[in-house]
Amino acid sequence: MRRNLRCPYHSWTYGLDGTLIAAPNIAELTDTDGASIDRHRYGLVAVALREWLGYAWVCLAEDPPSFEDDVVGSVTARLGDVSAIDTYRIEALQVGRRVSYDVAANWKLIVENFMECYHCATIHPELTRVIPEFARGQAAQRSVGRGAEFGSAVAGFTVDGRAGFTALPGIRPEQDRRYFAITVKPTVFINLVPDHAIIHRMFPIAADRTIVECDWL
């Protein structure tokens, strides 16, 4: 385990508590007032950090909201049960593939698009064949704890509806053959199906540009 953090560009080195430990020629450096560099003043800024579902969740707010209320609460609101997501054991899954999209759109438009399926019948016909209720414009977020059921002739959440992988251990009967979509505001989507999970993360680059990173687990 590393005992420090080192900037590869200027070689400033910090302790795991954020304290500035060393920097090239630090004894000769001065701040804008001409004073010697104060190691405590020039340390790293502490931020709120939680590890959950195998990801590091960071909040830069000086007064961060409750993680349990904002993040875990968003998941519970969709699944209807705080323990429902635990059955997928996302933290134990491996990334099978990571895909990044450079989208010419504001991140808020992407969130809105994900949360509605009125467009699905015309834009995603292959999806509506797997999940027929999407053809009626209904979104997976509409019913707490219910999800969206696969079509009767559909074996798996694949492009052609054929079987994919074996269901994840621990999947409940009421989670089988169903797709659950969760929006964790502001910039995370969680997609759950019996044999895998998909995590979308958005990185706003400009008012009209967003990088969307998708992990297939």
mmCIF file with all atom_site columns, C-alpha atoms in Angstrom:
data_model
loop_
_atom_site.group_PDB
_atom_site.id
_atom_site.type_symbol
_atom_site.label_atom_id
_atom_site.label_alt_id
_atom_site.label_comp_id
_atom_site.label_asym_id
_atom_site.label_entity_id
_atom_site.label_seq_id
_atom_site.pdbx_PDB_ins_code
_atom_site.Cartn_x
_atom_site.Cartn_y
_atom_site.Cartn_z
_atom_site.occupancy
_atom_site.B_iso_or_equiv
_atom_site.pdbx_formal_charge
_atom_site.auth_seq_id
_atom_site.auth_comp_id
_atom_site.auth_asym_id
_atom_site.auth_atom_id
_atom_site.pdbx_PDB_model_num
ATOM 1   C CA . MET A 1 1   ? 0.000   0.000   0.000   1.00 0.00 ? 1   MET A CA 1
ATOM 2   C CA . ARG A 1 2   ? 1.317   3.433   -0.948  1.00 0.00 ? 2   ARG A CA 1
ATOM 3   C CA . ARG A 1 3   ? 2.020   5.729   1.984   1.00 0.00 ? 3   ARG A CA 1
ATOM 4   C CA . ASN A 1 4   ? 1.912   8.962   0.031   1.00 0.00 ? 4   ASN A CA 1
ATOM 5   C CA . LEU A 1 5   ? 0.525   10.686  -3.061  1.00 0.00 ? 5   LEU A CA 1
ATOM 6   C CA . ARG A 1 6   ? 2.935   12.226  -5.541  1.00 0.00 ? 6   ARG A CA 1
ATOM 7   C CA . CYS A 1 7   ? 2.099   14.637  -8.343  1.00 0.00 ? 7   CYS A CA 1
ATOM 8   C CA . PRO A 1 8   ? 3.925   13.265  -11.422 1.00 0.00 ? 8   PRO A CA 1
ATOM 9   C CA . TYR A 1 9   ? 4.298   16.740  -12.962 1.00 0.00 ? 9   TYR A CA 1
ATOM 10  C CA . HIS A 1 10  ? 5.781   18.955  -10.235 1.00 0.00 ? 10  HIS A CA 1
ATOM 11  C CA . SER A 1 11  ? 6.687   16.132  -7.851  1.00 0.00 ? 11  SER A CA 1
ATOM 12  C CA . TRP A 1 12  ? 4.925   17.570  -4.826  1.00 0.00 ? 12  TRP A CA 1
ATOM 13  C CA . THR A 1 13  ? 4.360   14.730  -2.360  1.00 0.00 ? 13  THR A CA 1
ATOM 14  C CA . TYR A 1 14  ? 1.506   14.497  0.134   1.00 0.00 ? 14  TYR A CA 1
ATOM 15  C CA . GLY A 1 15  ? 0.716   12.215  3.034   1.00 0.00 ? 15  GLY A CA 1
ATOM 16  C CA . LEU A 1 16  ? -2.495  10.202  2.999   1.00 0.00 ? 16  LEU A CA 1
ATOM 17  C CA . ASP A 1 17  ? -3.978  12.836  5.311   1.00 0.00 ? 17  ASP A CA 1
ATOM 18  C CA . GLY A 1 18  ? -3.333  15.489  2.633   1.00 0.00 ? 18  GLY A CA 1
ATOM 19  C CA . THR A 1 19  ? -0.391  17.165  4.377   1.00 0.00 ? 19  THR A CA 1
ATOM 20  C CA . LEU A 1 20  ? 2.354   18.430  2.080   1.00 0.00 ? 20  LEU A CA 1
ATOM 21  C CA . ILE A 1 21  ? 5.395   16.288  2.882   1.00 0.00 ? 21  ILE A CA 1
ATOM 22  C CA . ALA A 1 22  ? 7.946   17.389  0.323   1.00 0.00 ? 22  ALA A CA 1
ATOM 23  C CA . ALA A 1 23  ? 8.453   19.450  -2.815  1.00 0.00 ? 23  ALA A CA 1
ATOM 24  C CA . PRO A 1 24  ? 11.519  20.204  -4.950  1.00 0.00 ? 24  PRO A CA 1
ATOM 25  C CA . ASN A 1 25  ? 13.437  23.222  -3.607  1.00 0.00 ? 25  ASN A CA 1
ATOM 26  C CA . ILE A 1 26  ? 10.704  23.857  -1.032  1.00 0.00 ? 26  ILE A CA 1
ATOM 27  C CA . ALA A 1 27  ? 13.137  25.683  1.276   1.00 0.00 ? 27  ALA A CA 1
ATOM 28  C CA . GLU A 1 28  ? 13.701  28.270  -1.455  1.00 0.00 ? 28  GLU A CA 1
ATOM 29  C CA . LEU A 1 29  ? 10.052  28.698  -2.445  1.00 0.00 ? 29  LEU A CA 1
ATOM 30  C CA . THR A 1 30  ? 7.845   31.528  -1.189  1.00 0.00 ? 30  THR A CA 1
ATOM 31  C CA . ASP A 1 31  ? 4.143   32.260  -1.426  1.00 0.00 ? 31  ASP A CA 1
ATOM 32  C CA . THR A 1 32  ? 2.589   35.388  -2.946  1.00 0.00 ? 32  THR A CA 1
ATOM 33  C CA . ASP A 1 33  ? 3.330   37.322  0.254   1.00 0.00 ? 33  ASP A CA 1
ATOM 34  C CA . GLY A 1 34  ? 6.993   36.333  0.198   1.00 0.00 ? 34  GLY A CA 1
ATOM 35  C CA . ALA A 1 35  ? 6.659   33.982  3.162   1.00 0.00 ? 35  ALA A CA 1
ATOM 36  C CA . SER A 1 36  ? 8.066   30.472  3.307   1.00 0.00 ? 36  SER A CA 1
ATOM 37  C CA . ILE A 1 37  ? 5.778   27.688  2.142   1.00 0.00 ? 37  ILE A CA 1
ATOM 38  C CA . ASP A 1 38  ? 3.496   26.521  4.957   1.00 0.00 ? 38  ASP A CA 1
ATOM 39  C CA . ARG A 1 39  ? 3.149   22.761  4.507   1.00 0.00 ? 39  ARG A CA 1
ATOM 40  C CA . HIS A 1 40  ? -0.244  22.717  6.235   1.00 0.00 ? 40  HIS A CA 1
ATOM 41  C CA . ARG A 1 41  ? -1.644  25.620  4.225   1.00 0.00 ? 41  ARG A CA 1
ATOM 42  C CA . TYR A 1 42  ? -0.632  24.045  0.923   1.00 0.00 ? 42  TYR A CA 1
ATOM 43  C CA . GLY A 1 43  ? -1.917  20.574  1.649   1.00 0.00 ? 43  GLY A CA 1
ATOM 44  C CA . LEU A 1 44  ? -4.705  18.832  -0.232  1.00 0.00 ? 44  LEU A CA 1
ATOM 45  C CA . VAL A 1 45  ? -8.317  19.832  0.385   1.00 0.00 ? 45  VAL A CA 1
ATOM 46  C CA . ALA A 1 46  ? -10.374 17.208  2.201   1.00 0.00 ? 46  ALA A CA 1
ATOM 47  C CA . VAL A 1 47  ? -13.538 16.018  0.429   1.00 0.00 ? 47  VAL A CA 1
ATOM 48  C CA . ALA A 1 48  ? -16.354 13.655  1.349   1.00 0.00 ? 48  ALA A CA 1
ATOM 49  C CA . LEU A 1 49  ? -15.597 10.126  0.106   1.00 0.00 ? 49  LEU A CA 1
ATOM 50  C CA . ARG A 1 50  ? -17.485 6.848   0.370   1.00 0.00 ? 50  ARG A CA 1
ATOM 51  C CA . GLU A 1 51  ? -16.791 3.458   -1.170  1.00 0.00 ? 51  GLU A CA 1
ATOM 52  C CA . TRP A 1 52  ? -19.975 1.713   -2.290  1.00 0.00 ? 52  TRP A CA 1
ATOM 53  C CA . LEU A 1 53  ? -20.775 -0.888  -4.955  1.00 0.00 ? 53  LEU A CA 1
ATOM 54  C CA . GLY A 1 54  ? -17.061 -1.079  -5.722  1.00 0.00 ? 54  GLY A CA 1
ATOM 55  C CA . TYR A 1 55  ? -16.856 2.614   -6.695  1.00 0.00 ? 55  TYR A CA 1
ATOM 56  C CA . ALA A 1 56  ? -15.499 5.692   -4.941  1.00 0.00 ? 56  ALA A CA 1
ATOM 57  C CA . TRP A 1 57  ? -18.246 8.296   -4.511  1.00 0.00 ? 57  TRP A CA 1
ATOM 58  C CA . VAL A 1 58  ? -16.895 11.822  -4.082  1.00 0.00 ? 58  VAL A CA 1
ATOM 59  C CA . CYS A 1 59  ? -18.720 15.012  -3.125  1.00 0.00 ? 59  CYS A CA 1
ATOM 60  C CA . LEU A 1 60  ? -16.855 18.323  -3.407  1.00 0.00 ? 60  LEU A CA 1
ATOM 61  C CA . ALA A 1 61  ? -19.388 20.352  -1.417  1.00 0.00 ? 61  ALA A CA 1
ATOM 62  C CA . GLU A 1 62  ? -18.087 22.019  1.742   1.00 0.00 ? 62  GLU A CA 1
ATOM 63  C CA . ASP A 1 63  ? -21.219 20.800  3.523   1.00 0.00 ? 63  ASP A CA 1
ATOM 64  C CA . PRO A 1 64  ? -21.969 17.484  1.767   1.00 0.00 ? 64  PRO A CA 1
ATOM 65  C CA . PRO A 1 65  ? -25.472 16.014  1.967   1.00 0.00 ? 65  PRO A CA 1
ATOM 66  C CA . SER A 1 66  ? -26.110 12.674  3.620   1.00 0.00 ? 66  SER A CA 1
ATOM 67  C CA . PHE A 1 67  ? -24.803 9.826   1.467   1.00 0.00 ? 67  PHE A CA 1
ATOM 68  C CA . GLU A 1 68  ? -27.447 7.510   2.899   1.00 0.00 ? 68  GLU A CA 1
ATOM 69  C CA . ASP A 1 69  ? -30.260 9.920   2.047   1.00 0.00 ? 69  ASP A CA 1
ATOM 70  C CA . ASP A 1 70  ? -29.102 11.140  -1.367  1.00 0.00 ? 70  ASP A CA 1
ATOM 71  C CA . VAL A 1 71  ? -27.408 8.095   -2.881  1.00 0.00 ? 71  VAL A CA 1
ATOM 72  C CA . VAL A 1 72  ? -28.590 5.010   -1.027  1.00 0.00 ? 72  VAL A CA 1
ATOM 73  C CA . GLY A 1 73  ? -31.987 6.682   -0.723  1.00 0.00 ? 73  GLY A CA 1
ATOM 74  C CA . SER A 1 74  ? -32.237 7.038   -4.519  1.00 0.00 ? 74  SER A CA 1
ATOM 75  C CA . VAL A 1 75  ? -31.631 3.319   -4.937  1.00 0.00 ? 75  VAL A CA 1
ATOM 76  C CA . THR A 1 76  ? -34.095 2.382   -2.223  1.00 0.00 ? 76  THR A CA 1
ATOM 77  C CA . ALA A 1 77  ? -36.729 4.656   -3.770  1.00 0.00 ? 77  ALA A CA 1
ATOM 78  C CA . ARG A 1 78  ? -36.548 2.688   -7.002  1.00 0.00 ? 78  ARG A CA 1
ATOM 79  C CA . LEU A 1 79  ? -36.076 -0.842  -5.682  1.00 0.00 ? 79  LEU A CA 1
ATOM 80  C CA . GLY A 1 80  ? -38.361 -0.426  -2.687  1.00 0.00 ? 80  GLY A CA 1
ATOM 81  C CA . ASP A 1 81  ? -35.907 -2.201  -0.394  1.00 0.00 ? 81  ASP A CA 1
ATOM 82  C CA . VAL A 1 82  ? -32.546 -0.987  0.878   1.00 0.00 ? 82  VAL A CA 1
ATOM 83  C CA . SER A 1 83  ? -31.113 -4.513  0.655   1.00 0.00 ? 83  SER A CA 1
ATOM 84  C CA . ALA A 1 84  ? -32.396 -5.305  -2.857  1.00 0.00 ? 84  ALA A CA 1
ATOM 85  C CA . ILE A 1 85  ? -29.271 -4.041  -4.617  1.00 0.00 ? 85  ILE A CA 1
ATOM 86  C CA . ASP A 1 86  ? -27.054 -6.159  -2.360  1.00 0.00 ? 86  ASP A CA 1
ATOM 87  C CA . THR A 1 87  ? -28.289 -9.331  -4.065  1.00 0.00 ? 87  THR A CA 1
ATOM 88  C CA . TYR A 1 88  ? -26.436 -8.303  -7.252  1.00 0.00 ? 88  TYR A CA 1
ATOM 89  C CA . ARG A 1 89  ? -23.116 -8.069  -5.348  1.00 0.00 ? 89  ARG A CA 1
ATOM 90  C CA . ILE A 1 90  ? -21.896 -5.355  -7.694  1.00 0.00 ? 90  ILE A CA 1
ATOM 91  C CA . GLU A 1 91  ? -18.773 -4.725  -5.609  1.00 0.00 ? 91  GLU A CA 1
ATOM 92  C CA . ALA A 1 92  ? -17.626 -8.303  -6.366  1.00 0.00 ? 92  ALA A CA 1
ATOM 93  C CA . LEU A 1 93  ? -18.184 -8.089  -10.137 1.00 0.00 ? 93  LEU A CA 1
ATOM 94  C CA . GLN A 1 94  ? -15.419 -7.338  -12.616 1.00 0.00 ? 94  GLN A CA 1
ATOM 95  C CA . VAL A 1 95  ? -15.527 -4.834  -15.448 1.00 0.00 ? 95  VAL A CA 1
ATOM 96  C CA . GLY A 1 96  ? -16.028 -6.888  -18.595 1.00 0.00 ? 96  GLY A CA 1
ATOM 97  C CA . ARG A 1 97  ? -15.896 -3.837  -20.822 1.00 0.00 ? 97  ARG A CA 1
ATOM 98  C CA . ARG A 1 98  ? -15.724 -0.072  -20.455 1.00 0.00 ? 98  ARG A CA 1
ATOM 99  C CA . VAL A 1 99  ? -17.102 2.113   -23.238 1.00 0.00 ? 99  VAL A CA 1
ATOM 100 C CA . SER A 1 100 ? -16.792 5.906   -23.384 1.00 0.00 ? 100 SER A CA 1
ATOM 101 C CA . TYR A 1 101 ? -18.987 8.180   -25.481 1.00 0.00 ? 101 TYR A CA 1
ATOM 102 C CA . ASP A 1 102 ? -18.240 11.806  -26.301 1.00 0.00 ? 102 ASP A CA 1
ATOM 103 C CA . VAL A 1 103 ? -21.778 13.199  -26.470 1.00 0.00 ? 103 VAL A CA 1
ATOM 104 C CA . ALA A 1 104 ? -22.532 16.612  -27.977 1.00 0.00 ? 104 ALA A CA 1
ATOM 105 C CA . ALA A 1 105 ? -25.143 17.449  -25.349 1.00 0.00 ? 105 ALA A CA 1
ATOM 106 C CA . ASN A 1 106 ? -25.543 19.005  -21.940 1.00 0.00 ? 106 ASN A CA 1
ATOM 107 C CA . TRP A 1 107 ? -25.440 16.420  -19.166 1.00 0.00 ? 107 TRP A CA 1
ATOM 108 C CA . LYS A 1 108 ? -28.927 17.373  -17.987 1.00 0.00 ? 108 LYS A CA 1
ATOM 109 C CA . LEU A 1 109 ? -30.378 16.390  -21.367 1.00 0.00 ? 109 LEU A CA 1
ATOM 110 C CA . ILE A 1 110 ? -28.747 12.978  -21.025 1.00 0.00 ? 110 ILE A CA 1
ATOM 111 C CA . VAL A 1 111 ? -30.308 12.515  -17.584 1.00 0.00 ? 111 VAL A CA 1
ATOM 112 C CA . GLU A 1 112 ? -33.739 13.486  -18.893 1.00 0.00 ? 112 GLU A CA 1
ATOM 113 C CA . ASN A 1 113 ? -33.374 11.140  -21.865 1.00 0.00 ? 113 ASN A CA 1
ATOM 114 C CA . PHE A 1 114 ? -32.489 8.217   -19.600 1.00 0.00 ? 114 PHE A CA 1
ATOM 115 C CA . MET A 1 115 ? -35.438 8.830   -17.304 1.00 0.00 ? 115 MET A CA 1
ATOM 116 C CA . GLU A 1 116 ? -38.117 8.690   -20.008 1.00 0.00 ? 116 GLU A CA 1
ATOM 117 C CA . CYS A 1 117 ? -38.942 6.072   -22.613 1.00 0.00 ? 117 CYS A CA 1
ATOM 118 C CA . TYR A 1 118 ? -41.515 7.905   -24.710 1.00 0.00 ? 118 TYR A CA 1
ATOM 119 C CA . HIS A 1 119 ? -38.914 7.863   -27.488 1.00 0.00 ? 119 HIS A CA 1
ATOM 120 C CA . CYS A 1 120 ? -38.086 4.160   -27.179 1.00 0.00 ? 120 CYS A CA 1
ATOM 121 C CA . ALA A 1 121 ? -40.577 2.801   -29.711 1.00 0.00 ? 121 ALA A CA 1
ATOM 122 C CA . THR A 1 122 ? -39.092 4.849   -32.546 1.00 0.00 ? 122 THR A CA 1
ATOM 123 C CA . ILE A 1 123 ? -35.439 5.106   -31.483 1.00 0.00 ? 123 ILE A CA 1
ATOM 124 C CA . HIS A 1 124 ? -34.840 1.749   -29.748 1.00 0.00 ? 124 HIS A CA 1
ATOM 125 C CA . PRO A 1 125 ? -36.994 -0.903  -31.469 1.00 0.00 ? 125 PRO A CA 1
ATOM 126 C CA . GLU A 1 126 ? -34.587 -3.676  -30.448 1.00 0.00 ? 126 GLU A CA 1
ATOM 127 C CA . LEU A 1 127 ? -35.024 -2.643  -26.800 1.00 0.00 ? 127 LEU A CA 1
ATOM 128 C CA . THR A 1 128 ? -38.806 -2.668  -27.005 1.00 0.00 ? 128 THR A CA 1
ATOM 129 C CA . ARG A 1 129 ? -38.691 -6.194  -28.413 1.00 0.00 ? 129 ARG A CA 1
ATOM 130 C CA . VAL A 1 130 ? -36.886 -7.304  -25.253 1.00 0.00 ? 130 VAL A CA 1
ATOM 131 C CA . ILE A 1 131 ? -39.016 -5.167  -22.907 1.00 0.00 ? 131 ILE A CA 1
ATOM 132 C CA . PRO A 1 132 ? -42.438 -4.708  -24.576 1.00 0.00 ? 132 PRO A CA 1
ATOM 133 C CA . GLU A 1 133 ? -43.803 -2.212  -22.043 1.00 0.00 ? 133 GLU A CA 1
ATOM 134 C CA . PHE A 1 134 ? -41.199 0.301   -23.204 1.00 0.00 ? 134 PHE A CA 1
ATOM 135 C CA . ALA A 1 135 ? -43.057 0.470   -26.535 1.00 0.00 ? 135 ALA A CA 1
ATOM 136 C CA . ARG A 1 136 ? -45.922 2.136   -24.648 1.00 0.00 ? 136 ARG A CA 1
ATOM 137 C CA . GLY A 1 137 ? -43.627 4.898   -23.480 1.00 0.00 ? 137 GLY A CA 1
ATOM 138 C CA . GLN A 1 138 ? -43.354 3.623   -19.936 1.00 0.00 ? 138 GLN A CA 1
ATOM 139 C CA . ALA A 1 139 ? -39.984 3.943   -18.219 1.00 0.00 ? 139 ALA A CA 1
ATOM 140 C CA . ALA A 1 140 ? -38.406 1.431   -15.844 1.00 0.00 ? 140 ALA A CA 1
ATOM 141 C CA . GLN A 1 141 ? -38.308 4.054   -13.094 1.00 0.00 ? 141 GLN A CA 1
ATOM 142 C CA . ARG A 1 142 ? -42.101 4.388   -12.956 1.00 0.00 ? 142 ARG A CA 1
ATOM 143 C CA . SER A 1 143 ? -42.866 1.587   -10.480 1.00 0.00 ? 143 SER A CA 1
ATOM 144 C CA . VAL A 1 144 ? -41.112 1.187   -7.146  1.00 0.00 ? 144 VAL A CA 1
ATOM 145 C CA . GLY A 1 145 ? -39.719 -2.318  -6.735  1.00 0.00 ? 145 GLY A CA 1
ATOM 146 C CA . ARG A 1 146 ? -41.308 -3.695  -9.895  1.00 0.00 ? 146 ARG A CA 1
ATOM 147 C CA . GLY A 1 147 ? -38.847 -3.022  -12.682 1.00 0.00 ? 147 GLY A CA 1
ATOM 148 C CA . ALA A 1 148 ? -39.650 -3.781  -16.323 1.00 0.00 ? 148 ALA A CA 1
ATOM 149 C CA . GLU A 1 149 ? -40.467 -7.358  -17.296 1.00 0.00 ? 149 GLU A CA 1
ATOM 150 C CA . PHE A 1 150 ? -38.842 -9.137  -20.229 1.00 0.00 ? 150 PHE A CA 1
ATOM 151 C CA . GLY A 1 151 ? -41.082 -10.279 -23.076 1.00 0.00 ? 151 GLY A CA 1
ATOM 152 C CA . SER A 1 152 ? -42.534 -13.792 -22.775 1.00 0.00 ? 152 SER A CA 1
ATOM 153 C CA . ALA A 1 153 ? -40.317 -15.137 -25.578 1.00 0.00 ? 153 ALA A CA 1
ATOM 154 C CA . VAL A 1 154 ? -37.194 -13.301 -24.376 1.00 0.00 ? 154 VAL A CA 1
ATOM 155 C CA . ALA A 1 155 ? -34.478 -15.344 -22.672 1.00 0.00 ? 155 ALA A CA 1
ATOM 156 C CA . GLY A 1 156 ? -32.045 -12.571 -21.743 1.00 0.00 ? 156 GLY A CA 1
ATOM 157 C CA . PHE A 1 157 ? -31.250 -8.859  -21.846 1.00 0.00 ? 157 PHE A CA 1
ATOM 158 C CA . THR A 1 158 ? -29.400 -9.032  -25.161 1.00 0.00 ? 158 THR A CA 1
ATOM 159 C CA . VAL A 1 159 ? -29.847 -7.338  -28.532 1.00 0.00 ? 159 VAL A CA 1
ATOM 160 C CA . ASP A 1 160 ? -31.729 -10.316 -29.970 1.00 0.00 ? 160 ASP A CA 1
ATOM 161 C CA . GLY A 1 161 ? -33.305 -11.504 -26.726 1.00 0.00 ? 161 GLY A CA 1
ATOM 162 C CA . ARG A 1 162 ? -31.268 -14.691 -26.557 1.00 0.00 ? 162 ARG A CA 1
ATOM 163 C CA . ALA A 1 163 ? -29.924 -15.999 -23.267 1.00 0.00 ? 163 ALA A CA 1
ATOM 164 C CA . GLY A 1 164 ? -26.803 -14.266 -21.981 1.00 0.00 ? 164 GLY A CA 1
ATOM 165 C CA . PHE A 1 165 ? -25.025 -15.491 -18.874 1.00 0.00 ? 165 PHE A CA 1
ATOM 166 C CA . THR A 1 166 ? -26.198 -17.472 -15.884 1.00 0.00 ? 166 THR A CA 1
ATOM 167 C CA . ALA A 1 167 ? -28.070 -15.306 -13.400 1.00 0.00 ? 167 ALA A CA 1
ATOM 168 C CA . LEU A 1 168 ? -25.969 -13.768 -10.651 1.00 0.00 ? 168 LEU A CA 1
ATOM 169 C CA . PRO A 1 169 ? -25.988 -15.744 -7.391  1.00 0.00 ? 169 PRO A CA 1
ATOM 170 C CA . GLY A 1 170 ? -28.508 -14.409 -4.931  1.00 0.00 ? 170 GLY A CA 1
ATOM 171 C CA . ILE A 1 171 ? -30.928 -12.897 -7.436  1.00 0.00 ? 171 ILE A CA 1
ATOM 172 C CA . ARG A 1 172 ? -34.418 -12.994 -5.975  1.00 0.00 ? 172 ARG A CA 1
ATOM 173 C CA . PRO A 1 173 ? -37.360 -14.519 -7.890  1.00 0.00 ? 173 PRO A CA 1
ATOM 174 C CA . GLU A 1 174 ? -38.971 -11.088 -8.198  1.00 0.00 ? 174 GLU A CA 1
ATOM 175 C CA . GLN A 1 175 ? -35.745 -9.737  -9.755  1.00 0.00 ? 175 GLN A CA 1
ATOM 176 C CA . ASP A 1 176 ? -35.454 -12.484 -12.370 1.00 0.00 ? 176 ASP A CA 1
ATOM 177 C CA . ARG A 1 177 ? -36.383 -11.589 -15.963 1.00 0.00 ? 177 ARG A CA 1
ATOM 178 C CA . ARG A 1 178 ? -36.648 -7.925  -15.054 1.00 0.00 ? 178 ARG A CA 1
ATOM 179 C CA . TYR A 1 179 ? -34.723 -4.756  -15.780 1.00 0.00 ? 179 TYR A CA 1
ATOM 180 C CA . PHE A 1 180 ? -34.287 -2.099  -13.105 1.00 0.00 ? 180 PHE A CA 1
ATOM 181 C CA . ALA A 1 181 ? -33.090 1.436   -13.892 1.00 0.00 ? 181 ALA A CA 1
ATOM 182 C CA . ILE A 1 182 ? -31.956 3.836   -11.185 1.00 0.00 ? 182 ILE A CA 1
ATOM 183 C CA . THR A 1 183 ? -30.937 7.470   -11.535 1.00 0.00 ? 183 THR A CA 1
ATOM 184 C CA . VAL A 1 184 ? -28.573 8.611   -8.796  1.00 0.00 ? 184 VAL A CA 1
ATOM 185 C CA . LYS A 1 185 ? -28.500 12.356  -9.255  1.00 0.00 ? 185 LYS A CA 1
ATOM 186 C CA . PRO A 1 186 ? -26.701 14.185  -10.502 1.00 0.00 ? 186 PRO A CA 1
ATOM 187 C CA . THR A 1 187 ? -24.575 12.030  -12.815 1.00 0.00 ? 187 THR A CA 1
ATOM 188 C CA . VAL A 1 188 ? -24.872 8.261   -12.258 1.00 0.00 ? 188 VAL A CA 1
ATOM 189 C CA . PHE A 1 189 ? -27.173 5.636   -13.782 1.00 0.00 ? 189 PHE A CA 1
ATOM 190 C CA . ILE A 1 190 ? -27.427 2.086   -12.436 1.00 0.00 ? 190 ILE A CA 1
ATOM 191 C CA . ASN A 1 191 ? -28.910 -0.622  -14.669 1.00 0.00 ? 191 ASN A CA 1
ATOM 192 C CA . LEU A 1 192 ? -29.662 -4.048  -13.208 1.00 0.00 ? 192 LEU A CA 1
ATOM 193 C CA . VAL A 1 193 ? -30.612 -7.267  -15.001 1.00 0.00 ? 193 VAL A CA 1
ATOM 194 C CA . PRO A 1 194 ? -30.381 -10.851 -13.713 1.00 0.00 ? 194 PRO A CA 1
ATOM 195 C CA . ASP A 1 195 ? -26.965 -11.672 -15.188 1.00 0.00 ? 195 ASP A CA 1
ATOM 196 C CA . HIS A 1 196 ? -25.080 -8.353  -15.133 1.00 0.00 ? 196 HIS A CA 1
ATOM 197 C CA . ALA A 1 197 ? -25.092 -4.689  -14.188 1.00 0.00 ? 197 ALA A CA 1
ATOM 198 C CA . ILE A 1 198 ? -24.265 -1.534  -16.141 1.00 0.00 ? 198 ILE A CA 1
ATOM 199 C CA . ILE A 1 199 ? -23.008 1.625   -14.458 1.00 0.00 ? 199 ILE A CA 1
ATOM 200 C CA . HIS A 1 200 ? -23.081 4.913   -16.401 1.00 0.00 ? 200 HIS A CA 1
ATOM 201 C CA . ARG A 1 201 ? -21.098 7.900   -15.168 1.00 0.00 ? 201 ARG A CA 1
ATOM 202 C CA . MET A 1 202 ? -21.246 11.332  -16.750 1.00 0.00 ? 202 MET A CA 1
ATOM 203 C CA . PHE A 1 203 ? -18.411 13.831  -16.849 1.00 0.00 ? 203 PHE A CA 1
ATOM 204 C CA . PRO A 1 204 ? -19.563 17.294  -18.026 1.00 0.00 ? 204 PRO A CA 1
ATOM 205 C CA . ILE A 1 205 ? -16.862 18.856  -20.214 1.00 0.00 ? 205 ILE A CA 1
ATOM 206 C CA . ALA A 1 206 ? -18.730 21.948  -21.416 1.00 0.00 ? 206 ALA A CA 1
ATOM 207 C CA . ALA A 1 207 ? -22.274 23.285  -21.575 1.00 0.00 ? 207 ALA A CA 1
ATOM 208 C CA . ASP A 1 208 ? -22.794 21.298  -24.773 1.00 0.00 ? 208 ASP A CA 1
ATOM 209 C CA . ARG A 1 209 ? -20.474 18.325  -24.274 1.00 0.00 ? 209 ARG A CA 1
ATOM 210 C CA . THR A 1 210 ? -20.454 15.348  -21.895 1.00 0.00 ? 210 THR A CA 1
ATOM 211 C CA . ILE A 1 211 ? -18.294 12.238  -21.623 1.00 0.00 ? 211 ILE A CA 1
ATOM 212 C CA . VAL A 1 212 ? -20.445 9.220   -20.731 1.00 0.00 ? 212 VAL A CA 1
ATOM 213 C CA . GLU A 1 213 ? -18.483 6.266   -19.367 1.00 0.00 ? 213 GLU A CA 1
ATOM 214 C CA . CYS A 1 214 ? -20.272 2.905   -19.265 1.00 0.00 ? 214 CYS A CA 1
ATOM 215 C CA . ASP A 1 215 ? -18.999 -0.062  -17.245 1.00 0.00 ? 215 ASP A CA 1
ATOM 216 C CA . TRP A 1 216 ? -20.413 -3.492  -18.121 1.00 0.00 ? 216 TRP A CA 1
ATOM 217 C CA . LEU A 1 217 ? -20.035 -5.682  -15.044 1.00 0.00 ? 217 LEU A CA 1
#
